[in-house]
CSV table of C-alpha atoms in Angstrom, one decimal:
chain,number,residue,atom,x,y,z
A,29,MET,CA,17.5,7.6,-43.3
A,30,ASN,CA,17.7,11.2,-42.3
A,31,PHE,CA,17.4,11.6,-38.6
A,32,THR,CA,18.8,15.1,-38.5
A,33,LYS,CA,16.0,16.2,-40.8
A,34,ALA,CA,13.4,14.4,-38.8
A,35,ILE,CA,14.7,15.8,-35.6
A,36,ASN,CA,14.8,19.4,-37.0
A,37,ASN,CA,11.4,19.3,-38.6
A,38,ALA,CA,9.3,17.1,-36.4
A,39,SER,CA,10.6,17.9,-33.0
A,40,GLY,CA,8.4,21.0,-32.5
A,41,LEU,CA,5.3,19.0,-33.5
A,42,LEU,CA,6.2,16.0,-31.5
A,43,PHE,CA,6.9,18.2,-28.4
A,44,GLN,CA,3.4,19.7,-28.7
A,45,GLY,CA,2.0,16.2,-28.8
A,46,LEU,CA,4.2,15.1,-26.0
A,47,GLN,CA,2.7,17.8,-23.8
A,48,ILE,CA,-0.8,16.5,-24.5
A,49,THR,CA,0.3,12.9,-23.8
A,50,VAL,CA,1.9,13.8,-20.5
A,51,THR,CA,-0.9,16.1,-19.4
A,52,VAL,CA,-3.6,13.5,-20.3
A,53,SER,CA,-1.6,10.7,-18.6
A,54,LEU,CA,-1.0,12.7,-15.4
A,55,ILE,CA,-4.6,13.8,-15.0
A,56,SER,CA,-5.9,10.4,-15.8
A,57,ILE,CA,-3.5,8.7,-13.4
A,58,LEU,CA,-4.6,11.0,-10.6
A,59,ILE,CA,-8.3,10.7,-11.3
A,60,GLY,CA,-7.9,7.0,-11.9
A,61,THR,CA,-6.1,6.5,-8.6
A,62,VAL,CA,-9.0,8.3,-6.8
A,63,ILE,CA,-11.6,6.2,-8.7
A,64,GLY,CA,-9.7,3.0,-8.1
A,65,PHE,CA,-9.4,3.7,-4.4
A,66,CYS,CA,-13.1,4.5,-4.1
A,67,SER,CA,-14.1,1.5,-6.1
A,68,CYS,CA,-11.8,-0.7,-4.0
A,69,LEU,CA,-13.4,0.6,-0.8
A,70,LEU,CA,-16.9,-0.1,-2.3
A,71,GLY,CA,-15.7,-3.6,-3.2
A,72,LEU,CA,-14.6,-4.2,0.4
A,73,SER,CA,-17.9,-2.8,1.9
A,74,LYS,CA,-20.1,-5.0,4.0
A,75,TRP,CA,-23.1,-3.9,1.9
A,76,ARG,CA,-23.7,-6.2,-1.0
A,77,GLY,CA,-25.2,-3.4,-3.1
A,78,LEU,CA,-22.0,-1.3,-2.9
A,79,ARG,CA,-19.8,-4.3,-3.7
A,80,LEU,CA,-21.9,-5.0,-6.7
A,81,ILE,CA,-21.4,-1.5,-8.1
A,82,SER,CA,-17.7,-1.9,-7.9
A,83,LYS,CA,-17.8,-5.4,-9.4
A,84,PHE,CA,-20.0,-4.2,-12.2
A,85,TYR,CA,-17.7,-1.3,-13.0
A,86,ILE,CA,-14.6,-3.5,-13.1
A,87,TRP,CA,-16.4,-6.1,-15.1
A,88,VAL,CA,-17.5,-3.6,-17.8
A,89,ILE,CA,-14.1,-1.9,-18.1
A,90,ARG,CA,-12.0,-5.0,-18.1
A,91,GLY,CA,-14.4,-6.7,-20.5
A,92,THR,CA,-14.3,-4.1,-23.2
A,93,PRO,CA,-11.5,-2.8,-25.3
A,94,MET,CA,-10.4,0.8,-24.5
A,95,ILE,CA,-10.9,1.9,-28.1
A,96,VAL,CA,-14.6,1.0,-27.8
A,97,GLN,CA,-14.8,2.8,-24.5
A,98,ALA,CA,-13.3,5.9,-26.1
A,99,PHE,CA,-15.7,5.7,-29.0
A,100,ILE,CA,-18.6,5.4,-26.6
A,101,VAL,CA,-17.5,8.4,-24.5
A,102,TYR,CA,-16.5,10.6,-27.4
A,103,PHE,CA,-19.2,9.8,-30.0
A,104,GLY,CA,-21.9,7.8,-28.2
A,105,LEU,CA,-22.3,9.8,-25.0
A,106,PRO,CA,-22.8,13.2,-26.7
A,107,GLN,CA,-25.5,11.7,-29.0
A,108,LEU,CA,-27.3,10.3,-26.0
A,109,VAL,CA,-27.1,13.6,-24.1
A,110,HIS,CA,-28.3,15.5,-27.2
A,111,GLN,CA,-31.4,13.4,-27.4
A,112,LEU,CA,-32.2,13.3,-23.7
A,113,ILE,CA,-31.0,16.6,-22.1
A,114,SER,CA,-29.4,19.3,-24.1
A,115,PRO,CA,-28.6,19.7,-27.8
A,116,ASP,CA,-25.7,22.0,-26.9
A,117,PHE,CA,-23.6,19.4,-25.2
A,118,ARG,CA,-20.0,19.0,-26.5
A,119,ILE,CA,-17.1,17.0,-25.3
A,120,SER,CA,-13.6,17.7,-26.5
A,121,ALA,CA,-11.2,14.9,-27.5
A,122,PHE,CA,-9.1,15.9,-24.5
A,123,SER,CA,-11.9,15.5,-22.0
A,124,ALA,CA,-13.2,12.3,-23.6
A,125,GLY,CA,-9.7,11.0,-23.5
A,126,VAL,CA,-9.2,11.8,-19.8
A,127,VAL,CA,-12.6,10.3,-18.9
A,128,THR,CA,-11.8,7.1,-20.8
A,129,LEU,CA,-8.3,6.7,-19.5
A,130,SER,CA,-9.3,7.5,-15.9
A,131,LEU,CA,-12.2,5.0,-15.9
A,132,ASN,CA,-9.9,2.5,-17.4
A,133,ALA,CA,-7.0,3.0,-15.0
A,134,GLY,CA,-9.5,3.2,-12.1
A,135,ALA,CA,-10.8,-0.3,-12.8
A,136,TYR,CA,-7.4,-1.9,-12.9
A,137,LEU,CA,-6.1,0.1,-9.9
A,138,SER,CA,-9.2,-0.9,-7.9
A,139,GLU,CA,-8.2,-4.6,-8.3
A,140,ILE,CA,-4.6,-3.8,-7.5
A,141,PHE,CA,-5.5,-2.0,-4.3
A,142,ARG,CA,-7.9,-4.8,-3.3
A,143,GLY,CA,-5.1,-7.3,-3.9
A,144,GLY,CA,-2.7,-5.2,-1.8
A,145,ILE,CA,-5.2,-4.8,1.1
A,146,SER,CA,-6.1,-8.4,1.2
A,147,ALA,CA,-2.4,-9.4,1.1
A,148,VAL,CA,-1.8,-7.6,4.4
A,149,ASP,CA,-1.3,-10.2,7.2
A,150,LYS,CA,-4.6,-10.6,9.1
A,151,GLY,CA,-2.5,-10.7,12.3
A,152,GLN,CA,-1.5,-7.0,11.8
A,153,ILE,CA,-5.2,-6.1,11.7
A,154,GLU,CA,-6.1,-8.2,14.7
A,155,ALA,CA,-3.2,-6.6,16.7
A,156,ALA,CA,-4.5,-3.1,15.9
A,157,ARG,CA,-8.1,-4.1,16.8
A,158,SER,CA,-7.0,-5.7,20.0
A,159,LEU,CA,-5.5,-2.4,21.1
A,160,GLY,CA,-8.9,-0.7,20.7
A,161,MET,CA,-8.4,0.8,17.3
A,162,SER,CA,-11.5,1.0,15.2
A,163,SER,CA,-11.7,-0.6,11.8
A,164,MET,CA,-11.3,2.8,10.1
A,165,ARG,CA,-8.3,3.7,12.1
A,166,THR,CA,-6.8,0.3,11.6
A,167,MET,CA,-7.3,0.7,7.8
A,168,ALA,CA,-5.6,4.1,7.9
A,169,ARG,CA,-2.7,3.4,10.2
A,170,VAL,CA,-1.9,-0.2,9.6
A,171,THR,CA,-3.6,-1.8,6.6
A,172,LEU,CA,-3.1,1.0,4.0
A,173,PRO,CA,0.6,1.7,4.7
A,174,GLN,CA,1.4,-2.0,4.3
A,175,ALA,CA,-1.0,-2.5,1.4
A,176,THR,CA,0.6,0.4,-0.4
A,177,LYS,CA,4.0,-1.2,-0.2
A,178,ILE,CA,2.6,-4.4,-1.6
A,179,ALA,CA,0.7,-2.6,-4.4
A,180,ILE,CA,3.4,-0.2,-5.6
A,181,PRO,CA,5.0,-2.4,-8.2
A,182,SER,CA,1.6,-3.2,-9.8
A,183,MET,CA,0.5,0.4,-9.5
A,184,VAL,CA,3.6,1.6,-11.4
A,185,ASN,CA,2.9,-1.0,-14.0
A,186,GLN,CA,-0.6,0.3,-14.4
A,187,PHE,CA,0.7,3.9,-14.7
A,188,ILE,CA,3.0,2.8,-17.5
A,189,ILE,CA,0.1,1.2,-19.3
A,190,THR,CA,-1.9,4.3,-18.9
A,191,ILE,CA,0.8,6.5,-20.3
A,192,LYS,CA,1.2,4.2,-23.3
A,193,ASP,CA,-2.6,3.9,-23.7
A,194,THR,CA,-2.9,7.6,-24.5
A,195,SER,CA,-1.7,6.7,-27.9
A,196,ILE,CA,-4.9,4.8,-28.5
A,197,LEU,CA,-6.8,8.0,-28.0
A,198,SER,CA,-5.3,9.4,-31.2
A,199,VAL,CA,-8.3,7.6,-32.9
A,200,ILE,CA,-10.7,10.1,-31.4
A,201,GLY,CA,-8.5,12.9,-32.5
A,202,LEU,CA,-6.6,13.6,-29.3
A,203,ALA,CA,-3.6,15.6,-30.4
A,204,ASP,CA,-1.1,13.4,-28.6
A,205,ILE,CA,2.4,12.6,-29.8
A,206,VAL,CA,1.3,9.7,-32.0
A,207,ASN,CA,-1.3,11.8,-33.7
A,208,LYS,CA,1.3,14.6,-34.4
A,209,ALA,CA,3.6,12.0,-35.7
A,210,LYS,CA,1.0,10.7,-38.1
A,211,VAL,CA,0.5,14.3,-39.3
A,212,TYR,CA,4.2,14.7,-39.9
A,213,VAL,CA,4.8,11.4,-41.8
A,214,GLY,CA,1.7,12.2,-43.9
A,215,GLY,CA,3.6,15.0,-45.4
A,216,THR,CA,7.2,13.7,-45.4
A,217,TYR,CA,7.0,9.9,-45.5
A,218,GLN,CA,9.7,9.7,-42.9
A,219,PHE,CA,8.0,6.7,-41.2
A,220,PHE,CA,11.1,5.1,-39.7
A,221,GLU,CA,12.8,8.2,-38.3
A,222,THR,CA,9.6,9.7,-37.0
A,223,TYR,CA,8.3,6.6,-35.2
A,224,ILE,CA,11.7,5.8,-33.8
A,225,LEU,CA,11.7,9.4,-32.4
A,226,VAL,CA,8.2,8.8,-30.9
A,227,ALA,CA,9.4,5.6,-29.3
A,228,VAL,CA,12.4,7.4,-27.8
A,229,PHE,CA,10.1,10.1,-26.4
A,230,TYR,CA,7.9,7.4,-24.7
A,231,LEU,CA,11.0,5.6,-23.4
A,232,VAL,CA,12.2,8.9,-21.8
A,233,ILE,CA,8.9,9.6,-20.0
A,234,ILE,CA,8.5,6.1,-18.8
A,235,SER,CA,12.1,6.0,-17.6
A,236,ILE,CA,11.5,9.1,-15.6
A,237,LEU,CA,8.4,7.5,-14.0
A,238,MET,CA,10.4,4.4,-13.2
A,239,PHE,CA,13.1,6.5,-11.6
A,240,VAL,CA,10.7,8.3,-9.4
A,241,SER,CA,8.8,5.2,-8.5
A,242,ASN,CA,12.0,3.4,-7.5
A,243,LYS,CA,12.7,6.3,-5.1
A,244,ILE,CA,9.2,6.0,-3.6
A,245,GLU,CA,9.4,2.2,-3.4
A,246,LYS,CA,12.6,2.5,-1.4
A,247,ARG,CA,10.9,4.7,1.2
A,248,PHE,CA,8.3,2.0,1.7
A,249,ASN,CA,11.0,-0.7,2.2
A,250,TYR,CA,10.4,-0.9,6.0
A,251,ASP,CA,11.4,-4.6,5.9
A,252,LYS,CA,14.9,-3.7,4.9
A,253,LYS,CA,15.3,-0.4,6.8
A,254,LYS,CA,17.8,-0.1,9.5
A,255,GLY,CA,16.5,1.6,12.6
B,13,MET,CA,-12.7,-21.0,45.7
B,14,ILE,CA,-15.0,-18.3,47.0
B,15,ARG,CA,-14.3,-14.8,46.0
B,16,LYS,CA,-16.1,-11.5,46.4
B,17,LYS,CA,-18.2,-10.6,43.4
B,18,ASP,CA,-16.6,-7.2,42.8
B,19,ASN,CA,-13.4,-9.0,42.6
B,20,GLU,CA,-14.3,-10.7,39.3
B,21,LYS,CA,-12.4,-9.3,36.3
B,22,ILE,CA,-13.5,-11.7,33.7
B,23,ILE,CA,-16.8,-13.6,33.7
B,24,VAL,CA,-17.5,-16.1,30.9
B,25,ARG,CA,-21.0,-17.6,31.2
B,26,GLY,CA,-22.4,-20.4,29.0
B,27,VAL,CA,-20.3,-19.5,26.0
B,28,HIS,CA,-20.8,-21.4,22.8
B,29,LYS,CA,-18.9,-20.8,19.6
B,30,HIS,CA,-19.7,-22.5,16.3
B,31,PHE,CA,-17.8,-22.1,13.1
B,32,HIS,CA,-20.6,-23.3,10.7
B,33,ASP,CA,-21.0,-26.9,11.8
B,34,LEU,CA,-17.9,-27.0,13.9
B,35,ARG,CA,-18.7,-26.6,17.6
B,36,VAL,CA,-15.5,-25.1,19.0
B,37,LEU,CA,-16.8,-24.0,22.3
B,38,ARG,CA,-19.7,-26.0,23.8
B,39,GLY,CA,-20.7,-24.1,27.0
B,40,VAL,CA,-17.8,-22.6,28.8
B,41,ASP,CA,-18.0,-21.0,32.2
B,42,LEU,CA,-15.1,-19.3,33.7
B,43,THR,CA,-14.5,-16.6,36.2
B,44,VAL,CA,-11.1,-14.9,36.7
B,45,SER,CA,-10.5,-12.7,39.7
B,46,ASP,CA,-8.5,-9.5,39.9
B,47,GLY,CA,-4.8,-10.2,39.9
B,48,GLU,CA,-5.3,-13.9,39.2
B,49,VAL,CA,-3.1,-15.8,36.7
B,50,VAL,CA,-5.0,-18.5,34.9
B,51,CYS,CA,-3.2,-20.9,32.5
B,52,VAL,CA,-5.4,-22.7,29.9
B,53,ILE,CA,-3.9,-25.9,28.6
B,54,GLY,CA,-5.3,-28.7,26.5
B,55,PRO,CA,-4.8,-30.5,23.2
B,56,SER,CA,-4.9,-28.5,19.9
B,57,GLY,CA,-8.4,-28.0,18.7
B,58,SER,CA,-9.8,-28.0,22.2
B,59,GLY,CA,-11.0,-24.4,21.9
B,60,LYS,CA,-8.4,-22.7,24.2
B,61,SER,CA,-7.4,-20.0,21.7
B,62,THR,CA,-11.0,-19.5,20.6
B,63,LEU,CA,-12.0,-18.9,24.2
B,64,LEU,CA,-9.3,-16.3,24.6
B,65,ARG,CA,-10.2,-14.6,21.3
B,66,CYS,CA,-13.9,-14.5,22.4
B,67,ILE,CA,-12.9,-12.6,25.6
B,68,ASN,CA,-11.9,-9.5,23.6
B,69,ARG,CA,-14.4,-10.3,20.8
B,70,LEU,CA,-11.9,-11.0,18.1
B,71,GLU,CA,-14.4,-13.8,17.7
B,72,LYS,CA,-18.1,-13.3,18.2
B,73,VAL,CA,-19.7,-15.8,20.5
B,74,THR,CA,-22.6,-17.8,19.2
B,75,GLU,CA,-24.3,-18.0,22.5
B,76,GLY,CA,-23.5,-16.9,26.1
B,77,GLU,CA,-22.1,-13.9,27.9
B,78,ILE,CA,-18.6,-12.4,28.5
B,79,ILE,CA,-18.1,-9.6,30.9
B,80,VAL,CA,-14.7,-8.0,31.5
B,81,ASP,CA,-14.4,-5.4,34.2
B,82,GLY,CA,-18.1,-5.0,34.4
B,83,ILE,CA,-18.5,-4.4,30.6
B,84,SER,CA,-20.3,-6.9,28.5
B,85,LEU,CA,-18.3,-7.9,25.4
B,86,THR,CA,-21.3,-9.8,24.1
B,87,ASP,CA,-23.7,-6.9,24.3
B,88,LYS,CA,-24.0,-5.5,20.8
B,89,SER,CA,-24.6,-1.9,22.1
B,90,VAL,CA,-21.3,-1.8,23.9
B,91,ASN,CA,-18.4,0.1,22.2
B,92,VAL,CA,-16.1,-2.8,21.7
B,93,ASN,CA,-13.2,-0.6,20.8
B,94,LYS,CA,-13.4,1.1,24.1
B,95,ALA,CA,-13.7,-2.2,25.9
B,96,ARG,CA,-10.6,-3.6,24.1
B,97,GLU,CA,-8.5,-0.7,25.3
B,98,ASN,CA,-8.7,-2.4,28.7
B,99,ILE,CA,-7.8,-5.9,27.4
B,100,GLY,CA,-4.3,-6.4,26.3
B,101,MET,CA,-3.6,-9.3,23.9
B,102,VAL,CA,-0.3,-11.0,23.0
B,103,PHE,CA,-0.4,-13.2,19.9
B,104,GLN,CA,1.5,-16.4,19.0
B,105,ASN,CA,3.0,-14.7,15.9
B,106,PHE,CA,3.8,-11.4,17.7
B,107,ASN,CA,2.0,-9.3,15.0
B,108,LEU,CA,4.2,-6.3,15.5
B,109,PHE,CA,3.3,-3.6,13.0
B,110,ALA,CA,5.9,-4.3,10.3
B,111,HIS,CA,6.0,-0.8,8.9
B,112,LEU,CA,6.7,0.9,12.3
B,113,THR,CA,9.7,1.1,14.5
B,114,VAL,CA,9.5,-0.4,18.0
B,115,ARG,CA,8.8,3.0,19.4
B,116,ARG,CA,5.9,3.6,17.0
B,117,ASN,CA,4.6,0.1,17.6
B,118,ILE,CA,4.2,1.0,21.3
B,119,THR,CA,3.0,4.6,20.9
B,120,LEU,CA,0.6,4.2,17.9
B,121,ALA,CA,-2.5,3.2,19.8
B,122,PRO,CA,-2.2,5.3,22.9
B,123,VAL,CA,-1.5,8.5,20.9
B,124,ASP,CA,-4.0,7.7,18.1
B,125,LEU,CA,-6.7,7.0,20.6
B,126,GLY,CA,-6.0,10.1,22.6
B,127,LYS,CA,-4.9,8.2,25.7
B,128,MET,CA,-1.6,10.0,25.9
B,129,THR,CA,0.2,12.9,24.3
B,130,LYS,CA,3.0,12.0,22.0
B,131,SER,CA,5.7,12.9,24.4
B,132,ALA,CA,4.1,11.1,27.3
B,133,ALA,CA,3.7,8.0,25.1
B,134,ASP,CA,7.4,8.2,24.1
B,135,GLU,CA,8.4,8.3,27.7
B,136,GLU,CA,6.1,5.4,28.4
B,137,ALA,CA,7.7,3.5,25.5
B,138,VAL,CA,11.1,4.0,27.0
B,139,ALA,CA,9.9,2.9,30.4
B,140,LEU,CA,8.2,-0.2,29.1
B,141,LEU,CA,11.1,-1.2,26.9
B,142,ARG,CA,13.4,-0.9,30.0
B,143,ARG,CA,10.9,-3.2,31.8
B,144,VAL,CA,11.2,-5.9,29.1
B,145,GLY,CA,14.9,-5.2,28.7
B,146,LEU,CA,15.0,-3.8,25.2
B,147,GLU,CA,15.7,-0.1,25.6
B,148,ASP,CA,18.4,-0.3,22.9
B,149,LYS,CA,15.9,-1.5,20.3
B,150,ILE,CA,13.6,1.5,20.5
B,151,ASP,CA,14.4,2.7,16.9
B,152,ALA,CA,14.7,-0.8,15.4
B,153,TYR,CA,12.2,-2.2,12.9
B,154,PRO,CA,10.5,-5.5,13.7
B,155,HIS,CA,12.4,-7.4,11.1
B,156,GLN,CA,15.6,-6.6,12.9
B,157,LEU,CA,14.5,-8.3,16.1
B,158,SER,CA,14.6,-12.0,17.1
B,159,GLY,CA,11.4,-13.8,17.9
B,160,GLY,CA,11.9,-13.4,21.7
B,161,GLN,CA,12.6,-9.7,21.3
B,162,LYS,CA,9.5,-9.3,19.1
B,163,GLN,CA,7.3,-10.9,21.7
B,164,ARG,CA,8.7,-8.8,24.4
B,165,VAL,CA,8.0,-5.7,22.4
B,166,ALA,CA,4.5,-7.0,21.7
B,167,ILE,CA,4.0,-7.3,25.5
B,168,ALA,CA,5.2,-3.8,25.9
B,169,ARG,CA,2.9,-2.6,23.2
B,170,ALA,CA,-0.1,-4.2,24.9
B,171,LEU,CA,0.9,-2.7,28.3
B,172,ALA,CA,1.1,0.8,26.8
B,173,MET,CA,-2.7,0.9,26.8
B,174,LYS,CA,-2.6,0.3,30.5
B,175,PRO,CA,-5.0,-2.6,30.4
B,176,ASP,CA,-6.5,-4.3,33.4
B,177,VAL,CA,-6.4,-7.7,31.9
B,178,MET,CA,-3.8,-9.4,29.6
B,179,LEU,CA,-4.6,-12.3,27.3
B,180,PHE,CA,-1.7,-14.4,26.0
B,181,ASP,CA,-2.4,-16.7,23.1
B,182,GLU,CA,0.4,-19.3,23.1
B,183,PRO,CA,3.0,-16.5,23.4
B,184,THR,CA,6.0,-18.9,23.2
B,185,SER,CA,4.8,-21.4,20.7
B,186,ALA,CA,6.4,-19.7,17.7
B,187,LEU,CA,9.7,-19.2,19.5
B,188,ASP,CA,13.0,-21.0,19.2
B,189,PRO,CA,13.6,-22.9,22.5
B,190,GLU,CA,16.4,-20.6,23.6
B,191,MET,CA,14.1,-17.6,23.5
B,192,ILE,CA,11.2,-19.0,25.4
B,193,GLY,CA,12.8,-18.2,28.8
B,194,GLU,CA,13.2,-14.4,28.2
B,195,VAL,CA,9.5,-14.1,27.3
B,196,LEU,CA,8.3,-16.2,30.2
B,197,GLN,CA,10.5,-14.1,32.5
B,198,VAL,CA,8.7,-10.9,31.4
B,199,MET,CA,5.4,-12.6,32.0
B,200,LYS,CA,6.4,-13.8,35.4
B,201,GLN,CA,7.3,-10.3,36.3
B,202,LEU,CA,4.0,-9.1,35.1
B,203,ALA,CA,2.2,-11.7,37.2
B,204,ALA,CA,4.2,-10.7,40.2
B,205,ASP,CA,3.1,-7.1,39.6
B,206,GLY,CA,-0.5,-8.2,40.0
B,207,MET,CA,-1.7,-8.2,36.4
B,208,THR,CA,-4.8,-10.3,35.7
B,209,MET,CA,-3.7,-12.8,33.1
B,210,VAL,CA,-5.2,-15.5,31.0
B,211,VAL,CA,-2.5,-17.5,29.3
B,212,VAL,CA,-3.1,-20.2,26.7
B,213,THR,CA,0.2,-22.2,26.8
B,214,HIS,CA,2.0,-25.4,26.3
B,215,GLU,CA,4.6,-24.4,28.9
B,216,MET,CA,3.8,-26.7,31.8
B,217,GLY,CA,6.7,-25.4,33.8
B,218,PHE,CA,5.3,-21.8,33.6
B,219,ALA,CA,1.8,-23.0,34.5
B,220,ARG,CA,3.2,-24.9,37.5
B,221,GLU,CA,5.2,-22.0,38.7
B,222,VAL,CA,3.2,-18.9,37.9
B,223,ALA,CA,-0.5,-19.9,37.6
B,224,ASP,CA,-2.9,-19.4,40.4
B,225,ARG,CA,-5.2,-21.8,38.6
B,226,VAL,CA,-4.8,-24.3,35.7
B,227,ILE,CA,-7.6,-25.0,33.4
B,228,PHE,CA,-7.7,-28.0,31.2
B,229,MET,CA,-9.9,-27.8,28.1
B,230,SER,CA,-10.9,-30.5,25.7
B,231,ASP,CA,-13.5,-30.7,22.9
B,232,GLY,CA,-14.7,-27.2,23.6
B,233,LEU,CA,-15.3,-27.7,27.3
B,234,ILE,CA,-13.5,-27.0,30.5
B,235,ILE,CA,-12.8,-30.5,31.8
B,236,GLU,CA,-10.9,-29.7,35.0
B,237,GLU,CA,-9.6,-26.8,36.9
B,238,ALA,CA,-7.4,-26.6,40.0
B,239,PRO,CA,-4.5,-24.8,41.5
B,240,PRO,CA,-1.3,-26.0,39.8
B,241,LYS,CA,0.0,-28.1,42.6
B,242,GLU,CA,-3.1,-30.1,42.9
B,243,PHE,CA,-3.7,-30.1,39.1
B,244,PHE,CA,-0.4,-31.6,38.2
B,245,ALA,CA,-0.1,-33.9,41.3
B,246,ASN,CA,-3.6,-35.3,41.3
B,247,PRO,CA,-5.5,-34.8,38.0
B,248,ARG,CA,-9.0,-36.2,38.5
B,249,GLU,CA,-10.3,-36.7,34.9
B,250,ALA,CA,-9.1,-39.4,32.6
B,251,ARG,CA,-8.7,-37.0,29.7
B,252,THR,CA,-6.5,-34.7,31.9
B,253,LYS,CA,-4.4,-37.6,33.0
B,254,ASP,CA,-4.0,-38.8,29.4
B,255,PHE,CA,-3.0,-35.3,28.2
B,256,LEU,CA,-0.5,-34.8,31.0
B,257,ARG,CA,1.1,-38.2,30.4
B,258,ARG,CA,1.5,-37.4,26.7
B,259,VAL,CA,2.9,-33.9,27.4
B,260,SER,CA,5.4,-35.2,30.0
B,261,SER,CA,6.6,-38.0,27.8
B,262,ASN,CA,7.9,-35.5,25.3
């Protein structure tokens, strides 16, 4: 075992990969949250057609492995576009990775948001409506703040999964930390040291995320706040 | 009881409400005059709460008409949100907004709906809380209040919209016995101030003392109505007598 050597030689490479991992995760979490929120609203719509769109999306994403989704986006989609629209179309591993991860996170977050919204006490909504607030206003002022509190732990869980799932994208050539590690061990055979280092990197990022989310969760603890 | 037509605050005409096969209201007619306090009593499942919830359209009627202050709540083209601003509602389970302080509970709707500026609403909140005896709780969160305090804040919240009519849906049923009095006291004051009130309640003492009229419902129909003295002294219908006997034996 030679950790000193691994740290000295691999760190640069791993940090490059880490940057990609963090960037892809952050962008995907942001886009995924927006997609999830929109899908959740579609799912709660009174029009059946809109509800079906949301259901179908969630059904497809949850029912297929992410690695297959990544292959479809990275290899399949360009082929389709070449044949149908433009032969010049290209998609980078980075873009394909973000698309795949965002769609993936979006589907799960949509269900998390839906669960949060439906867990809000109906009496809270009736009280707002009885005061003359419209359903939109009620959603914005009463339902969503309370749904967010309910949903935060599951959201954080999904964010953690998204960060870790970036590693799967190394199969389409995304230069993330796992990919860089593979390159390094290919030349040095320092499997144990390198992958332990990778694990530590992941632990650090996820610990930071958990620290931040705990702070945020505290701000939403209105049922424990002292006025 | 003969009253002038323009004096009628709430008119319920031929209201039916069905939940699928269940006929909860089966043709209810009721008129409430300006400043009148009507107590609705009856066994559970008799449709009292449903009737109340139909009045501000928390439930849609299956058939019939409901008019509050000249505005039809059963007319689909009527802006129901606007109409509800004028109809305060107090719930059995208080339903205070759990994520907001007492102050924000009271000021949320008036400020958000452009009825008051923030500072005017804040002043109003202080005044209303003084009225219900809870000025010191203005910055508390609902979970820090007792049931009786929550219900008093809920009344203040409804009053902040300056409604012409107040609906009370079993306001003391979820309270510990020692807290019922403080809530009824606030309601009595409100009645004395001339508020038009419809109160679904199990508090016979309150009905006897405060109501102008007591209504007895059973099986989705109004069976009997009379001023409280008459109602409690000489109930006419067998079902009313039976209900009052069972209530008083408790």
